[in-house]
Short mmCIF file of C-alpha atoms and ligand atoms in Angstrom, two decimals:
data_model
loop_
_atom_site.label_atom_id
_atom_site.label_comp_id
_atom_site.label_asym_id
_atom_site.label_seq_id
_atom_site.Cartn_x
_atom_site.Cartn_y
_atom_site.Cartn_z
CA MET A 1 -1.28 -16.42 -0.41
CA LEU A 2 2.36 -15.63 0.35
CA LEU A 3 3.37 -15.59 4.02
CA VAL A 4 6.53 -13.96 5.41
CA CYS A 5 6.86 -14.45 9.17
CA GLY A 6 9.50 -14.20 11.85
CA PRO A 7 10.72 -11.79 14.50
CA CYS A 8 11.31 -8.08 14.07
CA SER A 9 14.97 -8.66 15.00
CA ALA A 10 17.27 -11.65 15.26
CA GLU A 11 18.41 -11.58 18.91
CA SER A 12 20.05 -14.93 19.60
CA PHE A 13 20.51 -18.23 17.82
CA GLU A 14 17.95 -19.95 20.07
CA GLN A 15 15.35 -17.21 19.53
CA VAL A 16 15.51 -17.30 15.72
CA TYR A 17 15.86 -21.07 15.46
CA GLN A 18 12.93 -21.80 17.79
CA THR A 19 10.74 -19.19 16.09
CA ALA A 20 11.63 -20.57 12.65
CA THR A 21 10.88 -24.16 13.71
CA ALA A 22 7.48 -23.08 15.02
CA VAL A 23 6.45 -20.90 12.06
CA LYS A 24 7.49 -23.59 9.58
CA ASP A 25 4.60 -25.59 10.99
CA VAL A 26 2.16 -22.82 10.07
CA GLY A 27 3.31 -23.09 6.45
CA VAL A 28 5.19 -19.85 5.91
CA ASP A 29 6.95 -19.17 2.60
CA TYR A 30 9.77 -16.99 3.96
CA PHE A 31 11.33 -16.69 7.41
CA ARG A 32 12.13 -13.05 8.22
CA ALA A 33 14.45 -11.56 10.86
CA GLY A 34 16.11 -8.14 10.91
CA LEU A 35 19.89 -8.43 11.35
CA TRP A 36 20.64 -4.72 10.99
CA LYS A 37 17.97 -2.64 12.70
CA PRO A 38 17.30 0.94 11.68
CA ARG A 39 16.20 2.62 14.92
CA THR A 40 14.61 6.02 15.04
CA ARG A 41 17.00 7.09 17.83
CA PRO A 42 20.56 5.88 18.62
CA ASN A 43 21.74 3.82 21.60
CA GLY A 44 18.95 1.23 21.36
CA PHE A 45 19.50 -2.33 20.16
CA GLU A 46 20.75 -1.96 16.58
CA GLY A 47 20.71 -5.62 15.60
CA VAL A 48 23.19 -8.48 15.81
CA GLY A 49 24.59 -7.67 12.37
CA GLU A 50 26.73 -10.17 10.50
CA ARG A 51 26.75 -12.57 13.45
CA GLY A 52 23.16 -13.47 12.58
CA VAL A 53 23.96 -14.38 8.97
CA TYR A 54 25.22 -17.78 10.08
CA TRP A 55 22.09 -18.39 12.20
CA MET A 56 19.87 -17.59 9.21
CA LYS A 57 21.87 -19.91 6.94
CA GLN A 58 21.43 -22.73 9.42
CA ILE A 59 17.66 -22.15 9.37
CA GLN A 60 17.70 -22.17 5.57
CA GLN A 61 19.70 -25.40 5.37
CA GLU A 62 18.40 -27.42 8.31
CA LEU A 63 14.75 -26.36 8.26
CA ASN A 64 14.56 -25.91 4.49
CA LEU A 65 12.99 -22.46 4.84
CA LYS A 66 13.57 -19.48 2.57
CA ILE A 67 15.26 -16.66 4.51
CA CYS A 68 15.11 -12.88 4.22
CA THR A 69 16.36 -9.79 6.04
CA GLU A 70 16.42 -6.02 5.62
CA VAL A 71 19.25 -4.39 3.67
CA ALA A 72 19.88 -0.66 3.95
CA ASN A 73 23.21 -0.23 2.15
CA PRO A 74 25.31 -2.01 -0.50
CA TYR A 75 27.45 -3.74 2.15
CA MET A 76 24.40 -5.45 3.69
CA ALA A 77 23.10 -6.34 0.22
CA GLU A 78 26.45 -7.82 -0.78
CA THR A 79 26.59 -9.86 2.46
CA CYS A 80 23.14 -11.34 1.78
CA LEU A 81 24.02 -12.07 -1.85
CA LYS A 82 27.25 -13.85 -0.89
CA ASN A 83 25.37 -15.94 1.68
CA ASN A 84 22.55 -16.96 -0.66
CA PHE A 85 19.67 -15.26 1.12
CA ASN A 86 16.49 -16.03 -0.87
CA ALA A 87 15.14 -12.53 -0.43
CA VAL A 88 15.99 -9.13 0.99
CA TRP A 89 13.63 -6.32 1.91
CA ILE A 90 14.11 -2.60 1.51
CA GLY A 91 12.82 -0.84 4.62
CA ALA A 92 10.50 2.15 4.61
CA ARG A 93 13.31 4.54 5.60
CA THR A 94 15.45 3.35 2.69
CA THR A 95 12.79 3.37 -0.04
CA GLN A 96 12.48 7.12 0.36
CA ASN A 97 16.13 7.69 -0.55
CA PRO A 98 16.74 7.21 -4.30
CA PHE A 99 20.55 7.50 -3.87
CA VAL A 100 20.67 4.52 -1.51
CA VAL A 101 18.12 2.53 -3.51
CA GLU A 102 20.26 3.03 -6.63
CA ASP A 103 23.41 1.87 -4.79
CA ILE A 104 21.68 -1.26 -3.47
CA ALA A 105 20.11 -2.00 -6.86
CA SER A 106 23.45 -1.77 -8.65
CA CYS A 107 24.98 -4.06 -6.05
CA LEU A 108 22.24 -6.67 -6.68
CA ASP A 109 22.37 -6.13 -10.47
CA GLY A 110 21.19 -9.18 -12.43
CA SER A 111 20.83 -11.47 -9.41
CA ASP A 112 17.76 -13.65 -8.94
CA VAL A 113 17.30 -12.68 -5.29
CA VAL A 114 13.72 -11.66 -4.44
CA VAL A 115 13.56 -7.97 -3.55
CA MET A 116 10.67 -6.87 -1.31
CA VAL A 117 10.18 -3.11 -1.46
CA LYS A 118 8.35 -1.56 1.47
CA ASN A 119 6.47 1.70 0.91
CA PRO A 120 8.26 4.91 1.94
CA LEU A 121 7.19 6.55 5.22
CA ASN A 122 5.57 9.46 3.44
CA PRO A 123 2.56 8.71 1.26
CA ASP A 124 4.29 9.30 -2.08
CA ILE A 125 3.38 6.57 -4.56
CA LYS A 126 5.99 7.84 -7.05
CA LEU A 127 8.83 7.18 -4.59
CA TRP A 128 7.53 3.65 -4.05
CA LEU A 129 7.13 2.98 -7.79
CA GLY A 130 10.47 4.68 -8.45
CA ALA A 131 12.32 2.35 -6.08
CA ILE A 132 10.71 -0.67 -7.78
CA GLU A 133 11.74 0.70 -11.19
CA ARG A 134 15.35 1.16 -10.04
CA PHE A 135 15.56 -2.57 -9.23
CA GLU A 136 13.97 -3.41 -12.59
CA LYS A 137 16.51 -1.19 -14.33
CA HIS A 138 19.18 -3.39 -12.74
CA SER A 139 17.55 -6.56 -14.13
CA ILE A 140 15.97 -7.68 -10.86
CA THR A 141 12.85 -9.52 -11.93
CA ASN A 142 11.57 -10.98 -8.67
CA ILE A 143 10.01 -7.97 -7.00
CA ILE A 144 7.33 -7.86 -4.32
CA ALA A 145 5.83 -4.65 -2.87
CA ILE A 146 5.02 -4.44 0.83
CA HIS A 147 2.45 -2.06 2.30
CA ARG A 148 3.53 -1.18 5.86
CA GLY A 149 1.56 2.00 6.41
CA PHE A 150 2.52 5.69 6.34
CA SER A 151 3.48 8.11 9.07
CA LEU A 152 0.93 10.79 8.49
CA THR A 153 -1.92 11.52 10.82
CA TYR A 154 -2.52 10.16 14.27
CA ASN A 155 -5.04 7.36 14.47
CA LYS A 156 -5.52 4.30 16.63
CA TYR A 157 -2.75 2.50 14.74
CA ARG A 158 0.98 3.20 14.81
CA GLN A 159 0.89 4.12 11.11
CA SER A 160 -1.91 5.18 8.75
CA PRO A 161 -2.87 2.40 6.35
CA LEU A 162 -4.06 4.78 3.56
CA TRP A 163 -5.37 1.77 1.61
CA ARG A 164 -5.83 3.82 -1.57
CA ILE A 165 -2.07 4.01 -2.10
CA PRO A 166 -1.26 0.27 -2.19
CA LEU A 167 -4.43 -0.32 -4.21
CA GLU A 168 -3.33 2.30 -6.74
CA LEU A 169 0.08 0.61 -6.92
CA LYS A 170 -1.68 -2.69 -7.57
CA ARG A 171 -3.80 -1.08 -10.29
CA ARG A 172 -0.75 0.38 -12.03
CA ARG A 173 1.44 -2.70 -11.62
CA HIS A 174 -0.70 -5.87 -11.98
CA ASP A 175 2.51 -7.79 -12.48
CA ILE A 176 3.88 -7.12 -8.98
CA PRO A 177 2.53 -9.03 -5.96
CA VAL A 178 1.59 -6.72 -3.09
CA LEU A 179 1.80 -7.96 0.51
CA CYS A 180 0.54 -6.19 3.60
CA ASP A 181 2.61 -5.88 6.79
CA PRO A 182 -0.14 -5.45 9.40
CA SER A 183 2.40 -5.55 12.27
CA HIS A 184 4.03 -2.20 11.50
CA ILE A 185 0.69 -0.58 10.64
CA ALA A 186 -0.91 -1.82 13.88
CA GLY A 187 1.92 -1.24 16.33
CA HIS A 188 0.00 -3.49 18.73
CA THR A 189 -1.09 -7.14 18.56
CA ASP A 190 -4.71 -6.07 19.24
CA TYR A 191 -5.05 -4.65 15.72
CA VAL A 192 -2.96 -7.04 13.61
CA LYS A 193 -5.86 -9.36 12.80
CA GLU A 194 -8.31 -6.67 11.62
CA ILE A 195 -5.69 -5.12 9.30
CA ALA A 196 -4.66 -8.52 7.90
CA THR A 197 -8.33 -9.37 7.29
CA THR A 198 -8.93 -6.10 5.43
CA ALA A 199 -5.83 -6.73 3.30
CA ILE A 200 -6.82 -10.25 2.31
CA SER A 201 -10.44 -9.40 1.58
CA THR A 202 -9.23 -6.45 -0.55
CA GLY A 203 -7.15 -8.77 -2.73
CA PHE A 204 -3.61 -8.41 -1.39
CA ASP A 205 -1.33 -11.30 -2.38
CA GLY A 206 -0.05 -12.12 1.09
CA LEU A 207 1.17 -10.93 4.48
CA MET A 208 4.40 -10.14 6.32
CA ILE A 209 3.70 -10.69 10.01
CA GLU A 210 6.15 -10.22 12.88
CA THR A 211 6.17 -13.35 15.01
CA HIS A 212 8.32 -14.03 18.07
CA ILE A 213 8.75 -17.08 20.25
CA LYS A 214 8.26 -14.83 23.31
CA PRO A 215 7.12 -11.32 22.30
CA SER A 216 7.36 -9.91 25.84
CA ASP A 217 11.14 -10.50 25.74
CA ALA A 218 11.62 -8.98 22.28
CA LEU A 219 14.30 -6.29 22.01
CA THR A 220 12.39 -4.38 19.29
CA ASP A 221 8.69 -3.91 18.47
CA SER A 222 7.63 -6.14 21.37
CA MET A 223 4.03 -4.79 21.48
CA GLN A 224 3.22 -5.80 17.92
CA GLN A 225 4.81 -9.25 17.55
CA LEU A 226 2.48 -12.25 17.60
CA THR A 227 3.16 -15.53 19.35
CA VAL A 228 3.15 -18.53 17.06
CA ASN A 229 -0.27 -19.58 18.40
CA GLN A 230 -1.68 -16.13 17.69
CA LEU A 231 -0.25 -16.38 14.16
CA LYS A 232 -1.88 -19.80 13.67
CA SER A 233 -5.31 -18.62 14.74
CA LEU A 234 -5.01 -15.46 12.63
CA ILE A 235 -4.20 -17.47 9.51
CA GLN A 236 -7.11 -19.82 10.17
CA SER A 237 -9.51 -16.91 10.63
CA LEU A 238 -8.66 -15.16 7.35
CA PRO A 239 -11.52 -14.89 4.86
CA GLN A 240 -11.48 -17.27 1.93
CA VAL A 241 -11.48 -14.91 -1.02
CA ILE A 242 -13.32 -16.27 -4.06
CA SER A 243 -10.82 -16.73 -6.86
CA GLU A 244 -11.46 -14.99 -10.20
CA SER A 245 -12.23 -18.31 -11.94
CA LYS A 246 -15.10 -19.26 -9.67
CA GLU A 247 -16.53 -15.81 -9.31
CA ASP A 248 -20.09 -15.63 -8.16
CA ALA A 249 -22.59 -15.29 -11.07
CA ARG A 250 -24.70 -12.74 -9.15
CA LEU A 251 -21.56 -10.66 -8.46
CA ASN A 252 -20.76 -10.64 -12.18
CA SER A 253 -24.28 -9.60 -13.13
CA LEU A 254 -24.27 -6.76 -10.58
CA ARG A 255 -20.88 -5.61 -11.86
CA ASN A 256 -22.29 -5.51 -15.41
CA GLN A 257 -25.13 -3.32 -14.14
CA ILE A 258 -22.59 -0.97 -12.52
CA ASP A 259 -20.64 -0.75 -15.80
CA ASP A 260 -23.85 0.21 -17.68
CA ILE A 261 -24.74 2.85 -15.08
CA ASP A 262 -21.20 4.28 -15.23
CA ASN A 263 -21.52 4.57 -19.01
CA SER A 264 -24.80 6.51 -18.62
CA ILE A 265 -23.18 8.83 -16.06
CA ILE A 266 -20.38 9.64 -18.51
CA THR A 267 -22.87 10.21 -21.36
CA ALA A 268 -24.95 12.50 -19.13
CA LEU A 269 -21.84 14.45 -18.07
CA SER A 270 -20.81 14.88 -21.68
CA GLU A 271 -24.30 16.15 -22.62
CA ARG A 272 -24.25 18.54 -19.66
CA MET A 273 -20.90 19.90 -20.81
CA SER A 274 -22.16 20.47 -24.40
CA VAL A 275 -25.13 22.48 -23.11
CA SER A 276 -22.79 24.42 -20.84
CA ARG A 277 -20.60 25.36 -23.85
CA GLU A 278 -23.70 26.67 -25.69
CA ILE A 279 -24.52 28.80 -22.63
CA ALA A 280 -20.93 30.16 -22.69
CA LYS A 281 -21.46 31.55 -26.21
CA ILE A 282 -24.54 33.49 -25.02
CA LYS A 283 -22.72 34.73 -21.90
CA LYS A 284 -19.94 35.97 -24.15
CA GLN A 285 -22.42 37.94 -26.33
CA HIS A 286 -23.89 39.61 -23.25
CA ASN A 287 -20.52 40.21 -21.56
CA LEU A 288 -21.52 37.99 -18.64
CA ALA A 289 -18.92 36.24 -16.47
CA ALA A 290 -18.89 32.42 -16.49
CA PHE A 291 -19.50 32.17 -12.76
CA GLN A 292 -22.94 33.49 -11.78
CA SER A 293 -23.47 33.06 -8.06
CA ASN A 294 -27.30 33.28 -8.16
CA ARG A 295 -27.46 30.54 -10.75
CA TRP A 296 -24.99 28.33 -8.85
CA GLU A 297 -27.11 28.80 -5.71
CA LYS A 298 -30.20 27.60 -7.63
CA VAL A 299 -28.39 24.61 -9.17
CA LEU A 300 -27.15 23.56 -5.75
CA THR A 301 -30.52 23.97 -4.02
CA ASN A 302 -32.23 21.95 -6.71
CA ILE A 303 -29.65 19.18 -6.71
CA LEU A 304 -29.57 18.85 -2.92
CA LYS A 305 -33.35 18.54 -2.86
CA GLU A 306 -33.14 15.76 -5.47
CA ALA A 307 -30.35 14.11 -3.46
CA ALA A 308 -32.48 14.07 -0.30
CA VAL A 309 -35.50 12.62 -2.13
CA ASN A 310 -33.24 9.90 -3.58
CA HIS A 311 -31.62 9.09 -0.22
CA LEU A 312 -28.14 10.17 -1.27
CA ASP A 313 -25.65 11.66 1.17
CA ILE A 314 -25.98 15.47 0.93
CA ASN A 315 -22.25 16.13 1.53
CA PHE A 316 -21.24 13.64 -1.12
CA VAL A 317 -23.57 15.19 -3.72
CA LYS A 318 -22.45 18.71 -2.77
CA GLU A 319 -18.77 17.82 -3.24
CA LEU A 320 -19.51 16.03 -6.51
CA TYR A 321 -21.42 19.04 -7.87
CA GLU A 322 -18.71 21.47 -6.81
CA ILE A 323 -16.30 19.51 -9.01
CA ILE A 324 -18.76 19.32 -11.93
CA HIS A 325 -19.54 23.02 -11.67
CA GLN A 326 -15.86 24.00 -11.49
CA GLU A 327 -15.14 21.98 -14.63
CA SER A 328 -18.10 23.59 -16.38
CA ILE A 329 -16.85 27.10 -15.45
CA LYS A 330 -13.37 26.19 -16.69
CA GLU A 331 -14.78 25.07 -20.06
CA GLN A 332 -16.98 28.18 -20.34
CA ASN A 333 -14.02 30.45 -19.60
CA LEU A 334 -12.09 28.87 -22.47
CA ILE A 335 -14.88 30.00 -24.80
CA ILE A 336 -15.48 33.40 -23.18
CA ASN A 337 -11.78 34.31 -23.12
CA LYS A 338 -11.08 33.14 -26.63
CA SER A 339 -10.27 36.16 -28.79
CA ASN A 340 -12.46 36.65 -31.86
CA ILE A 341 -9.64 37.59 -34.19
C1 PEP B 1 10.81 -4.31 9.86
O1 PEP B 1 10.20 -4.96 9.00
O2 PEP B 1 11.24 -4.78 10.90
C2 PEP B 1 11.00 -2.87 9.63
C3 PEP B 1 11.90 -2.15 10.28
O3 PEP B 1 10.12 -2.40 8.77
P1 PEP B 1 9.79 -0.91 8.23
O4 PEP B 1 10.90 -0.54 7.31
O5 PEP B 1 8.49 -1.16 7.55
O6 PEP B 1 9.66 -0.01 9.42
MN1 MN B 2 9.75 -4.32 13.36
#
């Protein structure tokens, strides 16, 4: 499991150096600290900028830790490249702008720096994949994706996790490690652990967790940064996920059963569709429309009764059958509307 920890922002030499010394003990892979801070509104603390580069290099050299920071334009990327940062991350607000991503990618062209690409703020998987592809187009081979949540609907967290999106990214790109940033999803230390636990038990490859030597003094994101002790206990509490090689035999056998059942569902759906096409030919002869509301009513009543007897959720079965029925009507209309000449 890959661990990226450190404060939201670099604030002073003492703050970053003390935090780095403490997190090194926990066994982190990368020390993170934002030097240039993208704030939603102006006039807040906007980072220490280039001044912090020297602090980070000292941490890299004296503590032998890999260092990373956020880059949001080619100048920042160039500065990190010149100063041998091990990794840079592309923030959520940058990922959603293909012009800027392209400029940063061409600046990093061919380098072996690790590029961590956070998801864009809006839940658009294509923008996230597109940003990754732009770096690949510029021969960047060390890419990591970071799930940091999406600004969509209000919930108890600061951002919506929408787990399906990072999982879909993982499905499409097995070759790219995906980390979760529970700090920015949570927005508050109270929720960091539950999000990190979900991520690890779902198969994420690691975590980026904001950690500060004294969170209450932090100039940015103070509510969500963990103390080093909180980080330690979180890491110790994470579930031990069984690795693929020693997968449980019972789990494998149950998964085989699921595969067989899925195959029967597909066969049954295909048979249902063939019968439906035969019905379409008869409807066509009698000038009947594909959609017959009385018949649909009967199908639904019957299926919901079956669902109840078999202890299935009525709403789930209703939604499923609406999709099946719609597809059936679509297929029938193809036959009914086909001209005979
Ligand atoms: C951060 O990691 O400090 C940060 C600003 O992240 P994001 O782009 O996910 O908001
Ligand atoms: Mn932050």
